[in-house]
Short mmCIF file of N, CA, C and O in Angstrom, two decimals:
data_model
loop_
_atom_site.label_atom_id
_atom_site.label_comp_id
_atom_site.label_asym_id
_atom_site.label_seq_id
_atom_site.Cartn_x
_atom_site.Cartn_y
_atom_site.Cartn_z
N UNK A 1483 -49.82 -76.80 114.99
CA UNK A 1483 -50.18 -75.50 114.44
C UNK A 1483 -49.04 -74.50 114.63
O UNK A 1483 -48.47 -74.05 113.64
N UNK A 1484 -48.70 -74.14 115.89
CA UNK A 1484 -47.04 -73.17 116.05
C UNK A 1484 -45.77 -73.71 115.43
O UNK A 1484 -44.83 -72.94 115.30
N UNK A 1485 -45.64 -75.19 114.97
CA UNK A 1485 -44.74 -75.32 114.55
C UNK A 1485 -44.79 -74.97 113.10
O UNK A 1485 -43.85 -74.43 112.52
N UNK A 1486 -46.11 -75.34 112.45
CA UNK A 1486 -46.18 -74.97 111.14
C UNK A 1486 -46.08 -73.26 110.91
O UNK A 1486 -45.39 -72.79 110.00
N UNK A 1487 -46.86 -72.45 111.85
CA UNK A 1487 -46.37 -70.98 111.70
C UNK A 1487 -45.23 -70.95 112.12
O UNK A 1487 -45.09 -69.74 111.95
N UNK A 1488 -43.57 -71.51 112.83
CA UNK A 1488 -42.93 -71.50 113.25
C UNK A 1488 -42.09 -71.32 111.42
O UNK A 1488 -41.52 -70.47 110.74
N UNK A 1489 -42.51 -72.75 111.36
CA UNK A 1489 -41.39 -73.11 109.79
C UNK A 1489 -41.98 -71.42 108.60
O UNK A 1489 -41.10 -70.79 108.02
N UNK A 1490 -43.41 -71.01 108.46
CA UNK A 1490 -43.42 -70.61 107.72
C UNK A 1490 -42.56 -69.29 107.75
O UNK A 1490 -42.05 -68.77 106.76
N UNK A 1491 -42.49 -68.81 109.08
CA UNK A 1491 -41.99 -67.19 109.62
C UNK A 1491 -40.53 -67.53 109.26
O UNK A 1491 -39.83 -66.62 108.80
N UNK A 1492 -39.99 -68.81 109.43
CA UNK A 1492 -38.95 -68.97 108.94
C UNK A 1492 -38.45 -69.08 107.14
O UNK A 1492 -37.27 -68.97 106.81
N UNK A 1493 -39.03 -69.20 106.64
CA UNK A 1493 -39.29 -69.53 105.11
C UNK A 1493 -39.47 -67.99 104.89
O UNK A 1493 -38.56 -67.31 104.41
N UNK A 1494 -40.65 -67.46 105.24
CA UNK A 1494 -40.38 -65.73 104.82
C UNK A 1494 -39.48 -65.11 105.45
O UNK A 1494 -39.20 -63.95 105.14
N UNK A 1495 -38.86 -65.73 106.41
CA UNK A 1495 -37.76 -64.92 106.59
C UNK A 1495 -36.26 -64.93 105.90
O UNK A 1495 -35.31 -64.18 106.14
N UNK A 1496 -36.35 -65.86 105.10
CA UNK A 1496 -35.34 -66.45 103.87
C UNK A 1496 -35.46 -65.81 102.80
O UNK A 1496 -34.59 -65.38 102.05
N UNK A 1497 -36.98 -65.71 102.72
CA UNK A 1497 -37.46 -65.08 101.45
C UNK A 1497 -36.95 -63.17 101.36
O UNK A 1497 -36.34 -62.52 100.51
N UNK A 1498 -37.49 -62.87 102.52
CA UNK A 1498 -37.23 -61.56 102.82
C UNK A 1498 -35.47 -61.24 102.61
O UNK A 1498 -35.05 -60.36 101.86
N UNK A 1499 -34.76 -61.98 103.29
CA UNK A 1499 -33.58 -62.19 103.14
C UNK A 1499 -32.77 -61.89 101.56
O UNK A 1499 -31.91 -61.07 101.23
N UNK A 1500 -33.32 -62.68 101.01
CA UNK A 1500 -32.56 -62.92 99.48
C UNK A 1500 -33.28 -61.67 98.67
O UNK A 1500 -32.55 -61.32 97.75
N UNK A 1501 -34.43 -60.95 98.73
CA UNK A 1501 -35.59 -60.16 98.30
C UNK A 1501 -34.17 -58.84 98.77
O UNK A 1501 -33.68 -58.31 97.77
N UNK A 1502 -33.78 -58.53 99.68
CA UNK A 1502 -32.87 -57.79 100.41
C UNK A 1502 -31.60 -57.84 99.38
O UNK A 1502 -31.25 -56.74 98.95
N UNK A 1503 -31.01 -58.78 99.01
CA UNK A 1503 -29.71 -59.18 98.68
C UNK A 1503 -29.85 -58.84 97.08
O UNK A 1503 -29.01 -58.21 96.45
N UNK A 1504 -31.02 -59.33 96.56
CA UNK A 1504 -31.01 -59.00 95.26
C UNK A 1504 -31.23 -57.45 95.04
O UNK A 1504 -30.61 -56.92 94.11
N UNK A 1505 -31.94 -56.84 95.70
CA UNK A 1505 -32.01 -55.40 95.33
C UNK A 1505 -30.75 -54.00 95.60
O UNK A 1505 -30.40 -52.95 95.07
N UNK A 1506 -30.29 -55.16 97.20
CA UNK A 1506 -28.61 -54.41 97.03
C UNK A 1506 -28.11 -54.14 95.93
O UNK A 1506 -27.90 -53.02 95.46
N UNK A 1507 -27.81 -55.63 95.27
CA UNK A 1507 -27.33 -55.83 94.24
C UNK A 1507 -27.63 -55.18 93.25
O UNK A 1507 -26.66 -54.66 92.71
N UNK A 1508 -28.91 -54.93 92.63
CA UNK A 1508 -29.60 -54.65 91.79
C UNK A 1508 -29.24 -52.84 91.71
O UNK A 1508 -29.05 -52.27 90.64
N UNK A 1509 -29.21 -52.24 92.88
CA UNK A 1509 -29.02 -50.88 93.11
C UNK A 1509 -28.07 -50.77 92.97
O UNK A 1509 -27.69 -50.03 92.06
N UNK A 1510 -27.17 -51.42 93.75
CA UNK A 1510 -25.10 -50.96 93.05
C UNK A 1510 -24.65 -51.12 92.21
O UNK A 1510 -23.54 -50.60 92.09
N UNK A 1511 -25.27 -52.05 90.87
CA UNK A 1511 -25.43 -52.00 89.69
C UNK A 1511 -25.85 -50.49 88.90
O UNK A 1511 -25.28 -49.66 88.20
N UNK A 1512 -27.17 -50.70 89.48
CA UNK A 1512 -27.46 -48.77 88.61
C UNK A 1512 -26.62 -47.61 89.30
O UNK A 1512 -26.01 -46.67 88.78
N UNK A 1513 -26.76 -47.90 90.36
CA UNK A 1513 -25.94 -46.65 90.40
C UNK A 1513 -24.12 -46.60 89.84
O UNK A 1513 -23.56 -45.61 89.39
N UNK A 1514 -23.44 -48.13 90.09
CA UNK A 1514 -22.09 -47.84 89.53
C UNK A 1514 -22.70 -47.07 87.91
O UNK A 1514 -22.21 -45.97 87.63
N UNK A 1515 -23.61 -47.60 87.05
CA UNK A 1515 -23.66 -47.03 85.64
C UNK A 1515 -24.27 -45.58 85.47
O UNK A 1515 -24.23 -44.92 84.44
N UNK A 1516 -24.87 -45.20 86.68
CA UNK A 1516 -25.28 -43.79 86.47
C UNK A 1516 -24.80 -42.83 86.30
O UNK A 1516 -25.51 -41.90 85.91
N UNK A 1517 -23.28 -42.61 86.53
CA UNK A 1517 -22.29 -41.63 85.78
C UNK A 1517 -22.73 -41.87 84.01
O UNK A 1517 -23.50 -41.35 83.20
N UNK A 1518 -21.91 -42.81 84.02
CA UNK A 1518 -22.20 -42.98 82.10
C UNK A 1518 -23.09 -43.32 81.45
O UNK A 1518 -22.93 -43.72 80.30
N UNK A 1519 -24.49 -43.21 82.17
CA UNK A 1519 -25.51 -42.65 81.66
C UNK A 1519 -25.97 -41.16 81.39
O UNK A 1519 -26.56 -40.72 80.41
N UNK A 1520 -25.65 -40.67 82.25
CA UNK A 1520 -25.88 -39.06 82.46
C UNK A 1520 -24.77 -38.42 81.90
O UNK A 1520 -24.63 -37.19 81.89
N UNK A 1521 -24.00 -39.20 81.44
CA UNK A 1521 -22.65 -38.57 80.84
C UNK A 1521 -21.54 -37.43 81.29
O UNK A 1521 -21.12 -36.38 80.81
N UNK A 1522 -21.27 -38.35 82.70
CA UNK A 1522 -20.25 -37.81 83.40
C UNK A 1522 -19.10 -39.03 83.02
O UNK A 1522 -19.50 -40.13 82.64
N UNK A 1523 -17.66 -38.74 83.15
CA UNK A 1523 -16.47 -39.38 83.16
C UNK A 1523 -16.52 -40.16 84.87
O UNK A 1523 -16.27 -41.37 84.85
N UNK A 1524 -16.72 -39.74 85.86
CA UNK A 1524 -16.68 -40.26 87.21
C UNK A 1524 -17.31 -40.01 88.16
O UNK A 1524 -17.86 -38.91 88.13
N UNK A 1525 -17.51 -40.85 89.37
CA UNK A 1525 -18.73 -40.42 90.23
C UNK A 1525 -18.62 -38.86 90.70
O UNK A 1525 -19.53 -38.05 90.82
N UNK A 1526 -16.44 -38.62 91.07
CA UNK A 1526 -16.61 -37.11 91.26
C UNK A 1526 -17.53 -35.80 90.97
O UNK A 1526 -18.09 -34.89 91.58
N UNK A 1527 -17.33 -36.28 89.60
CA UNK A 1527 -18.17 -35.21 88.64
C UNK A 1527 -19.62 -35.35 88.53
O UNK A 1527 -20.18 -34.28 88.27
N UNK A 1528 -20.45 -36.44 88.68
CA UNK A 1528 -21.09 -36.27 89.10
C UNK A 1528 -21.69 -35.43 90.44
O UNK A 1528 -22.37 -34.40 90.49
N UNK A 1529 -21.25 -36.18 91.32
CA UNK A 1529 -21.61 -35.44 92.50
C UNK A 1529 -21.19 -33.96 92.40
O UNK A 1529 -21.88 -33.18 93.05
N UNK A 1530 -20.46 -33.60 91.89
CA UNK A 1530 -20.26 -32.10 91.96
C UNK A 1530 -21.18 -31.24 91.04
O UNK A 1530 -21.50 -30.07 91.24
N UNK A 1531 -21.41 -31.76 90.34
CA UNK A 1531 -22.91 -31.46 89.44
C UNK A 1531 -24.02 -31.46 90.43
O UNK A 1531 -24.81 -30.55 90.67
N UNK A 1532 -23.96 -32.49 90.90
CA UNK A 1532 -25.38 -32.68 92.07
C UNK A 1532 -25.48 -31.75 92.99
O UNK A 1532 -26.47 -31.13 93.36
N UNK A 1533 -24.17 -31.67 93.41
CA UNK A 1533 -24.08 -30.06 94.51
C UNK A 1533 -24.40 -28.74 93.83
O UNK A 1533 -25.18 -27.91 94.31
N UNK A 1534 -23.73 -28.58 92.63
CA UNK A 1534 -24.00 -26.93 92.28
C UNK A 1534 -25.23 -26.93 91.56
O UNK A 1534 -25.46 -25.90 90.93
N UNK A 1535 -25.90 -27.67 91.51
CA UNK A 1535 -27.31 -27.94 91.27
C UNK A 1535 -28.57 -27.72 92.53
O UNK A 1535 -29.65 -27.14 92.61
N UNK A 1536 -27.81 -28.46 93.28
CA UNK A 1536 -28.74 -27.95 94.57
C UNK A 1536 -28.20 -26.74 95.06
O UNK A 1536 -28.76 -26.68 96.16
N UNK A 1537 -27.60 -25.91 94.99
CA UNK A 1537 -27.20 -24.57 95.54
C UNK A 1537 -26.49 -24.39 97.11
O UNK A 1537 -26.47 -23.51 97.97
N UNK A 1538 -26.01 -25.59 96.97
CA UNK A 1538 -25.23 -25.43 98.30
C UNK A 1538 -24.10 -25.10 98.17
O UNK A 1538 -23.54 -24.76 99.22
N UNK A 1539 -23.47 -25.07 97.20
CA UNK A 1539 -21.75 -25.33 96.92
C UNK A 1539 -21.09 -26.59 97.05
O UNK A 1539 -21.73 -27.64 97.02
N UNK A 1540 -19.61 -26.55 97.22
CA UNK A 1540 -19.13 -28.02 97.18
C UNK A 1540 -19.03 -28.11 98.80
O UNK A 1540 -18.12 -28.83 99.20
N UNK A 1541 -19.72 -27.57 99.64
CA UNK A 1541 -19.23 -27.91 101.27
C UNK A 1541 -20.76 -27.66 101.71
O UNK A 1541 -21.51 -26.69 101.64
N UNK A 1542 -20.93 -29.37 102.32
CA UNK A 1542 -22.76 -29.40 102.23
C UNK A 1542 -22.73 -29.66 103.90
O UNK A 1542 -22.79 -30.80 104.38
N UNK A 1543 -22.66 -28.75 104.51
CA UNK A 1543 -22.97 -28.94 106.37
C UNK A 1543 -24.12 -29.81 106.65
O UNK A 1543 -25.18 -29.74 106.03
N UNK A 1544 -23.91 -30.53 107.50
CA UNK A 1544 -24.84 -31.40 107.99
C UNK A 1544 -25.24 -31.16 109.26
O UNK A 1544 -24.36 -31.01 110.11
N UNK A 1545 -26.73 -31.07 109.67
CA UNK A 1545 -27.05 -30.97 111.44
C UNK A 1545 -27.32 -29.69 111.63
O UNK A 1545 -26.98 -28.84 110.81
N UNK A 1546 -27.86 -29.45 112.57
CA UNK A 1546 -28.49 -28.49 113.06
C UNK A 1546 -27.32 -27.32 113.53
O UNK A 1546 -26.32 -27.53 114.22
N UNK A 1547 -27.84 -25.83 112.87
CA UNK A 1547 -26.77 -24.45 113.45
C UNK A 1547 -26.32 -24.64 115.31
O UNK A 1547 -27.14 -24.68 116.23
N UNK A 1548 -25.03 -24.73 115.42
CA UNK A 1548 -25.58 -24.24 117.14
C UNK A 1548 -25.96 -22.96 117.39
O UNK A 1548 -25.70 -22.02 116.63
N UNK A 1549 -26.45 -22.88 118.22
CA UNK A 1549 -27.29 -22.11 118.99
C UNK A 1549 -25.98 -20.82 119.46
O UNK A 1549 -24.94 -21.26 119.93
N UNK A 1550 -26.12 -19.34 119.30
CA UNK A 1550 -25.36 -18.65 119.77
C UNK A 1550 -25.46 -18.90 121.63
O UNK A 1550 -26.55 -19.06 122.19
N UNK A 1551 -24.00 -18.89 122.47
CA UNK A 1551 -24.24 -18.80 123.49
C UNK A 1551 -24.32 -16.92 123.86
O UNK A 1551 -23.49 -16.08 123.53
N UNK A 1552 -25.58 -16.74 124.62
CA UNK A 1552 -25.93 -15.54 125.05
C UNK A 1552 -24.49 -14.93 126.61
O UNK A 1552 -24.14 -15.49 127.65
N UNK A 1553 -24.09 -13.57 125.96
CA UNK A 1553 -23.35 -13.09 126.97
C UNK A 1553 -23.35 -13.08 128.03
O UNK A 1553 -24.49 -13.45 128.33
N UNK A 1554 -22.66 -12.83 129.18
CA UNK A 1554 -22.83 -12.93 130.37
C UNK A 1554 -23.22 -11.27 130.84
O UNK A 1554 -22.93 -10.15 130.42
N UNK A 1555 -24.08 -11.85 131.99
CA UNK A 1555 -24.82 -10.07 132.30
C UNK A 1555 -24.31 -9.96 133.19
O UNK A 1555 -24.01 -10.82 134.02
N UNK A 1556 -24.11 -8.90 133.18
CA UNK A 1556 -23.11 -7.74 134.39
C UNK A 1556 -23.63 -7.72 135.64
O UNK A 1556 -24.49 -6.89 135.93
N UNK A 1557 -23.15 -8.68 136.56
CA UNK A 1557 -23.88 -8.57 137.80
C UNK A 1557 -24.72 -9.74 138.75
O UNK A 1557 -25.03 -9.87 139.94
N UNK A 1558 -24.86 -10.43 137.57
CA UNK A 1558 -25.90 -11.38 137.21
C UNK A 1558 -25.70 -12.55 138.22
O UNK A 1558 -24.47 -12.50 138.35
N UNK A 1559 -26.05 -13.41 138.90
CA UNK A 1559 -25.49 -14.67 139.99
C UNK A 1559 -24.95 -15.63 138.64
O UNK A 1559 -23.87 -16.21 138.51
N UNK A 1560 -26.09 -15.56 137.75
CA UNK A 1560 -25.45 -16.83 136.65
C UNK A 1560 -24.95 -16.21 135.61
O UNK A 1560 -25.70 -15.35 135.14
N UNK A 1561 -23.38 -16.43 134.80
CA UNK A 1561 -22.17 -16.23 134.59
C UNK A 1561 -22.85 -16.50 132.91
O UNK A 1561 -23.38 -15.79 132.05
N UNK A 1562 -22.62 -17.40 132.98
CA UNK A 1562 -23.19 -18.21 131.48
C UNK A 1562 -24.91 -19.18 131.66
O UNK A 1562 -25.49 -19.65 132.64
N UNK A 1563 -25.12 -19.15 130.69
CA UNK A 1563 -26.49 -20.12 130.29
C UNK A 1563 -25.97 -21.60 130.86
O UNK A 1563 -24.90 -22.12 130.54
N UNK A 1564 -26.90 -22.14 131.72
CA UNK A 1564 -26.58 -23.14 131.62
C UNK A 1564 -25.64 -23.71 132.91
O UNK A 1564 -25.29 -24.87 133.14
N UNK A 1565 -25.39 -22.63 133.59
CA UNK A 1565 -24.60 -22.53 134.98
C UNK A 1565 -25.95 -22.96 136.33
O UNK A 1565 -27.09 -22.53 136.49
N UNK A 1566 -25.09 -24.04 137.14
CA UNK A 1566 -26.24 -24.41 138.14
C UNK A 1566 -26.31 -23.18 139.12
O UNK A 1566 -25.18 -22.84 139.46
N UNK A 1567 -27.31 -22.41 139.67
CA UNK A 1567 -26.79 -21.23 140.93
C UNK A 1567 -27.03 -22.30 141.95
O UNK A 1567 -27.61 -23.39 142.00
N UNK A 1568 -26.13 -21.25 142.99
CA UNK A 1568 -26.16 -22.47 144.30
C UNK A 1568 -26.89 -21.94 144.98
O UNK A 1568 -26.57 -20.76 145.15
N UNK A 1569 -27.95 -22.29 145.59
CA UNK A 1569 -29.11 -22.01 146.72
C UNK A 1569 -28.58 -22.69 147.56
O UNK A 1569 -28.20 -23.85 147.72
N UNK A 1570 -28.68 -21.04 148.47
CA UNK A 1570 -27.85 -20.96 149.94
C UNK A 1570 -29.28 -20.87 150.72
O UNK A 1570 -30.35 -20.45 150.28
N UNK A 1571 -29.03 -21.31 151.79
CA UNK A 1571 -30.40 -20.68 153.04
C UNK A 1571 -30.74 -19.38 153.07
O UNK A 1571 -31.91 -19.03 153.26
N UNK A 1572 -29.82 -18.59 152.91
CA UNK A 1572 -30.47 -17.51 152.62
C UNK A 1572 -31.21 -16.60 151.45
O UNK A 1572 -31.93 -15.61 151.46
N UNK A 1573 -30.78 -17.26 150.69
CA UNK A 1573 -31.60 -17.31 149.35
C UNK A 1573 -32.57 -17.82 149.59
O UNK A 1573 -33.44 -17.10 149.10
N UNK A 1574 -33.20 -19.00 150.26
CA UNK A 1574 -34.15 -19.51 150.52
C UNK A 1574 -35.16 -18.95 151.75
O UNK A 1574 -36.20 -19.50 152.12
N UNK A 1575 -34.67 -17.94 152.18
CA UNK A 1575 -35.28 -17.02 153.21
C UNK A 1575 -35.90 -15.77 152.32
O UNK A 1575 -37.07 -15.39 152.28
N UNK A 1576 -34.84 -15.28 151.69
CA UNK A 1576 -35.33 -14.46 150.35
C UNK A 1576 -36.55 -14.68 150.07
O UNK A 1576 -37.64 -14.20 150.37
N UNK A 1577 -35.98 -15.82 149.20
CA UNK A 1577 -37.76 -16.43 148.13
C UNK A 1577 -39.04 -16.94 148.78
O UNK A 1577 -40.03 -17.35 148.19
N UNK A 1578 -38.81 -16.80 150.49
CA UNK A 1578 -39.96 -16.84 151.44
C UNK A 1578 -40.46 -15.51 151.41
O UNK A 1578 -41.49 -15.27 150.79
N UNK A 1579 -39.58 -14.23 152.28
CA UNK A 1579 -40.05 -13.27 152.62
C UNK A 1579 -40.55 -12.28 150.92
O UNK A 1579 -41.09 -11.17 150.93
N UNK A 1580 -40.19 -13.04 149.67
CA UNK A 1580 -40.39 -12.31 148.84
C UNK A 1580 -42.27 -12.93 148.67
O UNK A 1580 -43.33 -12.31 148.54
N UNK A 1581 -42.02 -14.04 148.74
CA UNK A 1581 -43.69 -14.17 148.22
C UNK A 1581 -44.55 -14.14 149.39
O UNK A 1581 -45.78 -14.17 149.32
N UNK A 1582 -43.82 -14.07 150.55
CA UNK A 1582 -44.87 -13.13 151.73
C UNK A 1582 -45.10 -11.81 151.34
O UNK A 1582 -45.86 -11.22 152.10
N UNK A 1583 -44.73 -11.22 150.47
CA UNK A 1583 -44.63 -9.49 149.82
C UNK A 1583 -45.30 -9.92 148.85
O UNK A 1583 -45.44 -8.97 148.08
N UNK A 1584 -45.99 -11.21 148.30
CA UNK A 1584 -46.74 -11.11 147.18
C UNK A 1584 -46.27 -11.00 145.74
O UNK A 1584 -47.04 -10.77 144.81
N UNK A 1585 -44.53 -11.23 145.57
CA UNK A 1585 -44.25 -11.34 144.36
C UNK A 1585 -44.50 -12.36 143.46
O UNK A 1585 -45.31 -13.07 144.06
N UNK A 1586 -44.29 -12.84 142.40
CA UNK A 1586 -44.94 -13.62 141.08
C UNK A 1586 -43.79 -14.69 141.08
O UNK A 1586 -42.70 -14.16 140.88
N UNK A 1587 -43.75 -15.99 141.25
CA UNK A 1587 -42.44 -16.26 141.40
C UNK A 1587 -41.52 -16.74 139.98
O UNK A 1587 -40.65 -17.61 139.90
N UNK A 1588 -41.95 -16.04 139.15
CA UNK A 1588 -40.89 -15.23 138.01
C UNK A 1588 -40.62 -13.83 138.00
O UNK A 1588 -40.33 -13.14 137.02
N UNK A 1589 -40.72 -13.51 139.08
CA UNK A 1589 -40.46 -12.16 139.50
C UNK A 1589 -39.16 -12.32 140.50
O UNK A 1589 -38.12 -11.66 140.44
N UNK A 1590 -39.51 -13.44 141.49
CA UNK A 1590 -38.64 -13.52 142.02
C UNK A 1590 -37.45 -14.48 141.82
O UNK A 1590 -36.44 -14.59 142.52
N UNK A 1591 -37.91 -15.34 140.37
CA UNK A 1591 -36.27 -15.83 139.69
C UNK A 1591 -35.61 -15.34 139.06
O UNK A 1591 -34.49 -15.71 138.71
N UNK A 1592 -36.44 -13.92 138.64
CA UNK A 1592 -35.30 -13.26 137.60
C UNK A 1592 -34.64 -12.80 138.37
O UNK A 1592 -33.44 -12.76 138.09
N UNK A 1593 -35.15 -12.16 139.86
CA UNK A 1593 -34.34 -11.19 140.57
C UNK A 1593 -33.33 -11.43 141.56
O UNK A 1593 -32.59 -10.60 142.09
N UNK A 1594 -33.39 -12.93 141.77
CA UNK A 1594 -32.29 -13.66 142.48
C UNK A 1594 -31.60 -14.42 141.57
O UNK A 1594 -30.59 -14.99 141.99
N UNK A 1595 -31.97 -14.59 140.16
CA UNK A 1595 -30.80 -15.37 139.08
C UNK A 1595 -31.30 -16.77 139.29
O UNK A 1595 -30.81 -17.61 138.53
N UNK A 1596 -32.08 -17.15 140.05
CA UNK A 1596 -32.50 -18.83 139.58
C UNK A 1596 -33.37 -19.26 138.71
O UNK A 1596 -33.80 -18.41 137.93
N UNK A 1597 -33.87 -20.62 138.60
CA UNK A 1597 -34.75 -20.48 137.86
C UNK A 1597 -36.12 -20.57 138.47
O UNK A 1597 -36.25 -20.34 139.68
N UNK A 1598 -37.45 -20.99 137.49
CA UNK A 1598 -38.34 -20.55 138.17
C UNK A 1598 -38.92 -22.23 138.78
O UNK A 1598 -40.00 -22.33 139.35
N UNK A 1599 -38.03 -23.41 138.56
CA UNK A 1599 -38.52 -24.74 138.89
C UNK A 1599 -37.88 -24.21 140.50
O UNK A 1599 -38.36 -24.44 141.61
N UNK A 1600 -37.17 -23.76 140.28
CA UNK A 1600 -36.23 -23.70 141.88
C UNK A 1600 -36.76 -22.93 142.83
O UNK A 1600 -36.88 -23.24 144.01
N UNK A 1601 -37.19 -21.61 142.16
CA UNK A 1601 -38.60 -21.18 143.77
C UNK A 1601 -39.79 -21.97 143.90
O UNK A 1601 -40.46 -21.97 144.93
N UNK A 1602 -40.09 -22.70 142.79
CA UNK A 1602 -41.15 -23.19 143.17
C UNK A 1602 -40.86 -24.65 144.09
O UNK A 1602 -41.73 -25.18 144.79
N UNK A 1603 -39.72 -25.08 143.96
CA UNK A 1603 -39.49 -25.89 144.89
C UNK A 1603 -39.19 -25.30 146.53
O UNK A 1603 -39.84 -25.70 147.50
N UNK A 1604 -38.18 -24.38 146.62
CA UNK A 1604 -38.39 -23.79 147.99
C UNK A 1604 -39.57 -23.44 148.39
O UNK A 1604 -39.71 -23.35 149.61
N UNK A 1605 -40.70 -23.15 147.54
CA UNK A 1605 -42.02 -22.62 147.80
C UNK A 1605 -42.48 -23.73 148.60
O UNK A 1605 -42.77 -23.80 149.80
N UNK A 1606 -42.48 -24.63 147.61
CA UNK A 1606 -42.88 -26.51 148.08
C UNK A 1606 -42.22 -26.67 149.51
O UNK A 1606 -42.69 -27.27 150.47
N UNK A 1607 -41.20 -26.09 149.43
CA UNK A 1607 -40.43 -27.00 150.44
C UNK A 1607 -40.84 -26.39 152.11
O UNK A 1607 -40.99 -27.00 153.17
N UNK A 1608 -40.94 -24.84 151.73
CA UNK A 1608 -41.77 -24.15 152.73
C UNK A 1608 -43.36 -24.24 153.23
O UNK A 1608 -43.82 -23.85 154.30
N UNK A 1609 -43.98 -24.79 152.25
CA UNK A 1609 -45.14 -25.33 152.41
C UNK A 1609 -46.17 -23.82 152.21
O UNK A 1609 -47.06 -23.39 152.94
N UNK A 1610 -45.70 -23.35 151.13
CA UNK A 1610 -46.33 -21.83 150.32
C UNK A 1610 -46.46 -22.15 149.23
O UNK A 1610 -46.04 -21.43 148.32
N UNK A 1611 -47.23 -23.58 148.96
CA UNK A 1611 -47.92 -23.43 147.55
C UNK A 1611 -49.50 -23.86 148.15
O UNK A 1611 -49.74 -24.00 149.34
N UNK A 1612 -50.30 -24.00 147.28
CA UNK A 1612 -51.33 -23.60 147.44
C UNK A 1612 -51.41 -25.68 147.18
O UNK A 1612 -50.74 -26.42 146.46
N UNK A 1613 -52.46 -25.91 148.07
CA UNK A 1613 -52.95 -27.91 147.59
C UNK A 1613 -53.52 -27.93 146.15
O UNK A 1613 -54.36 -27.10 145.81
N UNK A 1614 -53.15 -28.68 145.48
CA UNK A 1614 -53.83 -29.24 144.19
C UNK A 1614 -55.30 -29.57 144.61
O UNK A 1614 -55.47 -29.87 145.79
N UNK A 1615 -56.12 -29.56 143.96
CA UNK A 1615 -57.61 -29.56 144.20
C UNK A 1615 -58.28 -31.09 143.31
O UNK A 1615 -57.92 -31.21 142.14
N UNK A 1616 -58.68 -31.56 143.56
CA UNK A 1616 -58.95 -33.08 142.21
C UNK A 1616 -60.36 -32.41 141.57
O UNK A 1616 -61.40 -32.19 142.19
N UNK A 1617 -60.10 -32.19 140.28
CA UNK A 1617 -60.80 -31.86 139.52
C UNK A 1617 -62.29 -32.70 139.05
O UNK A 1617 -62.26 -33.61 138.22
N UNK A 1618 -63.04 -32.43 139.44
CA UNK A 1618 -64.17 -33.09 139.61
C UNK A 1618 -65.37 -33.46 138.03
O UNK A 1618 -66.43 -34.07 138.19
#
């Protein structure tokens, strides 16, 4: 029985194969003649038809805009986007005595320049988060 589904997966896979080969074929055929059907002299001219048709012009960008990088703030611990800050111990004494004062701790990453995964890890690490509860 597996050998006979063995041979057949093999047989459609021949089939699939040549099914592949002929339609290559079959497509680089129409398309080499689709200039002088549409009655262009060369593929150039075609395609340049195809562009000022779609309204892009002749220079068609591909991929996504980058992203403007945001200025650096005056003062700021982090310089550029994307800069690691270095948490010193005392920064980490900070982001204790700040949420002993009851701050929000996006209150207290904007105001020391980290982010907000990073107090919440000193939070963790101080043992000032509150236990997860199992939801019942």
């Amino acid at each position: 029985m597996v050998i006979k589904s063995l041979k057949e997966l093999k047989a459609a896979k021949a089939r699939v194969e040549k099914l592949e080969k002929e339609v290559a074929t079959a497509l680089e055929q129409r398309l080499s003649r689709l200039p002088d059907e549409l009655g262009f002299d060369s593929i150039e001219e075609l395609v340049a038809a195809l562009r000022s048709v779609s309204g892009k012009g002749s220079t068609v960008k591909r991929g996504r805009k980058p992203k403007a990088k945001p200025a650096a703030k005056g003062g700021s611990r982090k310089a550029a986007r994307g800069r690691r800050a270095r948490i010193t111990p005392e920064m980490k004494e900070q982001v204790k005595s700040m949420v002993n004062e009851g701050k929000s701790g996006a209150e207290i990453a904007k105001s020391l320049g980290i982010s907000l995964p990073s107090v919440q890890n000193i939070k963790k690490a101080f043992g000032l988060v509150k236990a997860r509860t199992a939801a019942s």
